[in-house]
mmCIF file of C-alpha atoms in Angstrom:
data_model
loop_
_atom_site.group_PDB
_atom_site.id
_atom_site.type_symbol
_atom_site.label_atom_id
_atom_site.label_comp_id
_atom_site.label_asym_id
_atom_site.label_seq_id
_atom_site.Cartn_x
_atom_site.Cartn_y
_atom_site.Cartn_z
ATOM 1 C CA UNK P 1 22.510 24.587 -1.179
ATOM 2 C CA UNK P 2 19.073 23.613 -0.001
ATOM 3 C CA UNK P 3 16.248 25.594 -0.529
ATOM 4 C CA UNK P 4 12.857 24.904 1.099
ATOM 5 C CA UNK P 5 9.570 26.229 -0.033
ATOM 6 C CA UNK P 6 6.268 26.642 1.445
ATOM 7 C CA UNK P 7 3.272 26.438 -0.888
ATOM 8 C CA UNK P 8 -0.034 27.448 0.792
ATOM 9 C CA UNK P 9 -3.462 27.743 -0.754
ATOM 10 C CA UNK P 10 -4.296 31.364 -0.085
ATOM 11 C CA UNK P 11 -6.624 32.564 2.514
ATOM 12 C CA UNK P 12 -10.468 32.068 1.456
ATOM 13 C CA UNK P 13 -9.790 29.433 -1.092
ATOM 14 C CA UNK P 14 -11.570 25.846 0.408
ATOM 15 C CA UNK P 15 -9.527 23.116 1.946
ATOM 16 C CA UNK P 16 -11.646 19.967 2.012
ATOM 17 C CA UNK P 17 -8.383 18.193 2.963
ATOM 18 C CA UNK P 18 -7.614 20.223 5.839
ATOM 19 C CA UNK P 19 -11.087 19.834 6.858
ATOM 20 C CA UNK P 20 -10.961 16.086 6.747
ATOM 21 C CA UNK P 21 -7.775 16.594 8.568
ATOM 22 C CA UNK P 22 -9.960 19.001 11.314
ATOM 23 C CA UNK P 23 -12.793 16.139 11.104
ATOM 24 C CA UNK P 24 -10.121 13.782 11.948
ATOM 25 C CA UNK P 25 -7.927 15.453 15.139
ATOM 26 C CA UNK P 26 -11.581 15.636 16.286
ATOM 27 C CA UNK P 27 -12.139 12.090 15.996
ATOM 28 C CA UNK P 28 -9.464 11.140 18.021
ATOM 29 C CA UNK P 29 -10.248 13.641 20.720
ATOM 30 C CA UNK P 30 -8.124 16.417 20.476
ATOM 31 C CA UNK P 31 -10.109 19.686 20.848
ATOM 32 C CA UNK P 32 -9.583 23.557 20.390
ATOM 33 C CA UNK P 33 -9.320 23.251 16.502
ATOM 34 C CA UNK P 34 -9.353 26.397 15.017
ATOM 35 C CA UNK P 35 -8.293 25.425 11.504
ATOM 36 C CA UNK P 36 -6.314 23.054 9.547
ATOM 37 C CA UNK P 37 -5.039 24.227 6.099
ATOM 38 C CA UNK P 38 -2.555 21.684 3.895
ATOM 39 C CA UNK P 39 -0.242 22.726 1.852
ATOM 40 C CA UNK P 40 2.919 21.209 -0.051
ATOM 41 C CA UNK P 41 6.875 21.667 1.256
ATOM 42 C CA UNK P 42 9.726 21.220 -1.690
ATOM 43 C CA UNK P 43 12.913 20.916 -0.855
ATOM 44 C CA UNK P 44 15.121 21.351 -3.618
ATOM 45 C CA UNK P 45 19.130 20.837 -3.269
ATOM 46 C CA UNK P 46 20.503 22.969 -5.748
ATOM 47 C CA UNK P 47 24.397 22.893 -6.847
ATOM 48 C CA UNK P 48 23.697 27.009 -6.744
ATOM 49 C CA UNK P 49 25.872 27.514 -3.172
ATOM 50 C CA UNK P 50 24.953 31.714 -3.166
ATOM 51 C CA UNK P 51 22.056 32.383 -1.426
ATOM 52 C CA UNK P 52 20.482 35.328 -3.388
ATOM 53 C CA UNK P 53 20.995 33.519 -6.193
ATOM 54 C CA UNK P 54 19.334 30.428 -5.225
ATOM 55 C CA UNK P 55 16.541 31.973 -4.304
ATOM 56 C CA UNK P 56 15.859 34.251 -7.599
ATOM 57 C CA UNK P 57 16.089 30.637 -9.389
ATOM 58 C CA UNK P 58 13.792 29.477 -7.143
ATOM 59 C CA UNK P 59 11.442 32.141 -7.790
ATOM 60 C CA UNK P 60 11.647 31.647 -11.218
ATOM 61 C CA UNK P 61 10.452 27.860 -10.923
ATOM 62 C CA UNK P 62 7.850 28.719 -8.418
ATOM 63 C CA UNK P 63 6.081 31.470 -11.101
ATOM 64 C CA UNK P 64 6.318 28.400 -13.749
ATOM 65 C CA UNK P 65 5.617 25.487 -12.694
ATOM 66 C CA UNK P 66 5.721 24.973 -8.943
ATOM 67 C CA UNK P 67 2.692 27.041 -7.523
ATOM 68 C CA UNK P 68 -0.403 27.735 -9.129
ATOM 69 C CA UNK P 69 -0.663 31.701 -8.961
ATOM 70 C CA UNK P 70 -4.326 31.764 -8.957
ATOM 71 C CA UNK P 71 -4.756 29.767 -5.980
ATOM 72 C CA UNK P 72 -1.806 29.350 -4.093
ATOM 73 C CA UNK P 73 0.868 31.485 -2.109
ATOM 74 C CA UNK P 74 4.847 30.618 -2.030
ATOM 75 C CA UNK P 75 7.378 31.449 0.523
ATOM 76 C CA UNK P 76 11.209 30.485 -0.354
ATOM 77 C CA UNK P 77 13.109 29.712 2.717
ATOM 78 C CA UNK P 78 17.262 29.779 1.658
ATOM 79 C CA UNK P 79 19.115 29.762 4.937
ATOM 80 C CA UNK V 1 -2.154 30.364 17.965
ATOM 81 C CA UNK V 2 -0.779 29.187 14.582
ATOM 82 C CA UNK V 3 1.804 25.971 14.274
ATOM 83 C CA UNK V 4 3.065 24.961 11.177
ATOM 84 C CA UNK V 5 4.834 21.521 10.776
ATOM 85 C CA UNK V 6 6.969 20.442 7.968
ATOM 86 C CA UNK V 7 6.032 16.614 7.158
ATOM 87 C CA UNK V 8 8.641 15.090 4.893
ATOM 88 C CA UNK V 9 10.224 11.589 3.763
ATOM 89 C CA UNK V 10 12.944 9.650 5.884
ATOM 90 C CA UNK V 11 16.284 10.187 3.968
ATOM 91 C CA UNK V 12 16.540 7.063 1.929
ATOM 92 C CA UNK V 13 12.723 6.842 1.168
ATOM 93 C CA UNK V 14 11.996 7.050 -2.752
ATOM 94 C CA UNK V 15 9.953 10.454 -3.631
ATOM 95 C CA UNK V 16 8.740 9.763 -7.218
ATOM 96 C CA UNK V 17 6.586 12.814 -7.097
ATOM 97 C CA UNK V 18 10.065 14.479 -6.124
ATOM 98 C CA UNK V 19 11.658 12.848 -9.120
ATOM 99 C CA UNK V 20 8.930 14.023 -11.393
ATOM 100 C CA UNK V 21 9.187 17.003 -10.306
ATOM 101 C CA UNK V 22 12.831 17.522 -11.365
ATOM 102 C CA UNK V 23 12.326 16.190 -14.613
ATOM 103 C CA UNK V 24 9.383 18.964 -15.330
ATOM 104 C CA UNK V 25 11.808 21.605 -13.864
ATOM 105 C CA UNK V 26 14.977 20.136 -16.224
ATOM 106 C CA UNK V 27 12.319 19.580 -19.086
ATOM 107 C CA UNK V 28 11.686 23.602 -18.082
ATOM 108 C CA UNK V 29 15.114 24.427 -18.887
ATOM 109 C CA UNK V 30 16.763 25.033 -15.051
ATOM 110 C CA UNK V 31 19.770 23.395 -14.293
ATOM 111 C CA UNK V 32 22.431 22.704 -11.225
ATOM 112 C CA UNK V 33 19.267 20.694 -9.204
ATOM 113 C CA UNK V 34 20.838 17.818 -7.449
ATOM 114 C CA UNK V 35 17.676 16.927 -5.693
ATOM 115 C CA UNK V 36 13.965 17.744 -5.293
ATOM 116 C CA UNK V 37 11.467 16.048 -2.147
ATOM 117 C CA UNK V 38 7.752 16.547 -2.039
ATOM 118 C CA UNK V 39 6.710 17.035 1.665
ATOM 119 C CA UNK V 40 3.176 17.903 3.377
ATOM 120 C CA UNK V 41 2.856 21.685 5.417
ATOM 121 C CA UNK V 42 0.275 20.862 7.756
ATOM 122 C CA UNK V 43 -1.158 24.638 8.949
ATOM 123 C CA UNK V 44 -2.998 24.201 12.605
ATOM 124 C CA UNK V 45 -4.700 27.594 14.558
ATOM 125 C CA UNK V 46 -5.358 26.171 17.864
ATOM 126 C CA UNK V 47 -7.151 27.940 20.751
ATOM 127 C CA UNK V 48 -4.290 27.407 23.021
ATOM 128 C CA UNK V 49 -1.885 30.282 22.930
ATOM 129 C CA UNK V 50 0.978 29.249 24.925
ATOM 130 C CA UNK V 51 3.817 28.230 22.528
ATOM 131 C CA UNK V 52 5.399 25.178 24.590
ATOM 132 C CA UNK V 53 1.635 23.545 25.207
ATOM 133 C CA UNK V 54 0.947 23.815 21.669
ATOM 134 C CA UNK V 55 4.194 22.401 20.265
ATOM 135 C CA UNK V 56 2.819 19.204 23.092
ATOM 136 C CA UNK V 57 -0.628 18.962 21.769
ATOM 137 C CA UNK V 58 0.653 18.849 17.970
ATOM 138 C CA UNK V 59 3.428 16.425 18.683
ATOM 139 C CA UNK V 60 0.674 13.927 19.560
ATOM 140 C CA UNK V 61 -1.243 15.048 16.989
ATOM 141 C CA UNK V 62 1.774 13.903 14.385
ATOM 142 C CA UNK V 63 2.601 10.757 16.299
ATOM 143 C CA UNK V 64 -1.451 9.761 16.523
ATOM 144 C CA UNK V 65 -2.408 10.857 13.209
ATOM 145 C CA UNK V 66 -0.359 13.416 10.991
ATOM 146 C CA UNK V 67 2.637 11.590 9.855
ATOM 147 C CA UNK V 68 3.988 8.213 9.295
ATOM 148 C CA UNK V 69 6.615 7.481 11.587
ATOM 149 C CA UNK V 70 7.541 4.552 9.676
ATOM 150 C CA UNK V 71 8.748 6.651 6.149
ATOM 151 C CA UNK V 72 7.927 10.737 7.443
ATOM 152 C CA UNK V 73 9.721 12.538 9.970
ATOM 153 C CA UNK V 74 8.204 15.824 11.509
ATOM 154 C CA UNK V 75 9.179 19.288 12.710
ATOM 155 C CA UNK V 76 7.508 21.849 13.987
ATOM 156 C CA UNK V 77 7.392 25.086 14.252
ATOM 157 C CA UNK V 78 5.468 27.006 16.787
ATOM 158 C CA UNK V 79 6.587 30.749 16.961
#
């Protein structure tokens, strides 16, 4: 099944790249910008088909190696 | 309001930061992963609070700016 997650720096780290982003919508004129934060989807097809499951492995590589706990949040998506 | 959209690479486009990606996470001992893509979550807070407005404004934002049409599709999601 495939599993999506959301990694999100968490709120009051900086985001130069969303601000570039911000810098950049402005640029080309669109206005009423409140913020612009990036972040990083990964979609991962696993051959895992149960949904609980697939997301406690998920987990599991999100606390190791896919997000960085000091800085960024995770949300798993298995639908 | 807050719109999120999911930036990711047309099926058939190579992801070798996907690809190295798996190999960390089989290197890390997890098995059963058939595939892994690396997309972009693009966070926006805009000042306009009507849902079907704001899902407008950020579609031109990803067709202007945000994603390449030529190798990224987008979706987004406005709730």
């Amino acid at each position: 099944m495939k599993v999506r997650i959301d990694v999100t720096l968490k709120p009051g780290i900086l985001d130069p790249q969303g601000e570039a982003v911000r810098n950049a919508l402005t640029t080309f004129g669109f206005t009423g910008i409140r913020s612009v934060r990036i972040g990083k989807l990964i979609e991962i097809e696993l051959a895992e088909s149960e949904p609980g499951e697939a997301r406690r492995i998920v987990t599991d590589m999100c606390e190791q190696l896919l997000a960085n706990a000091v800085i960024e949040d995770f949300a798993i998506r298995a639908d």
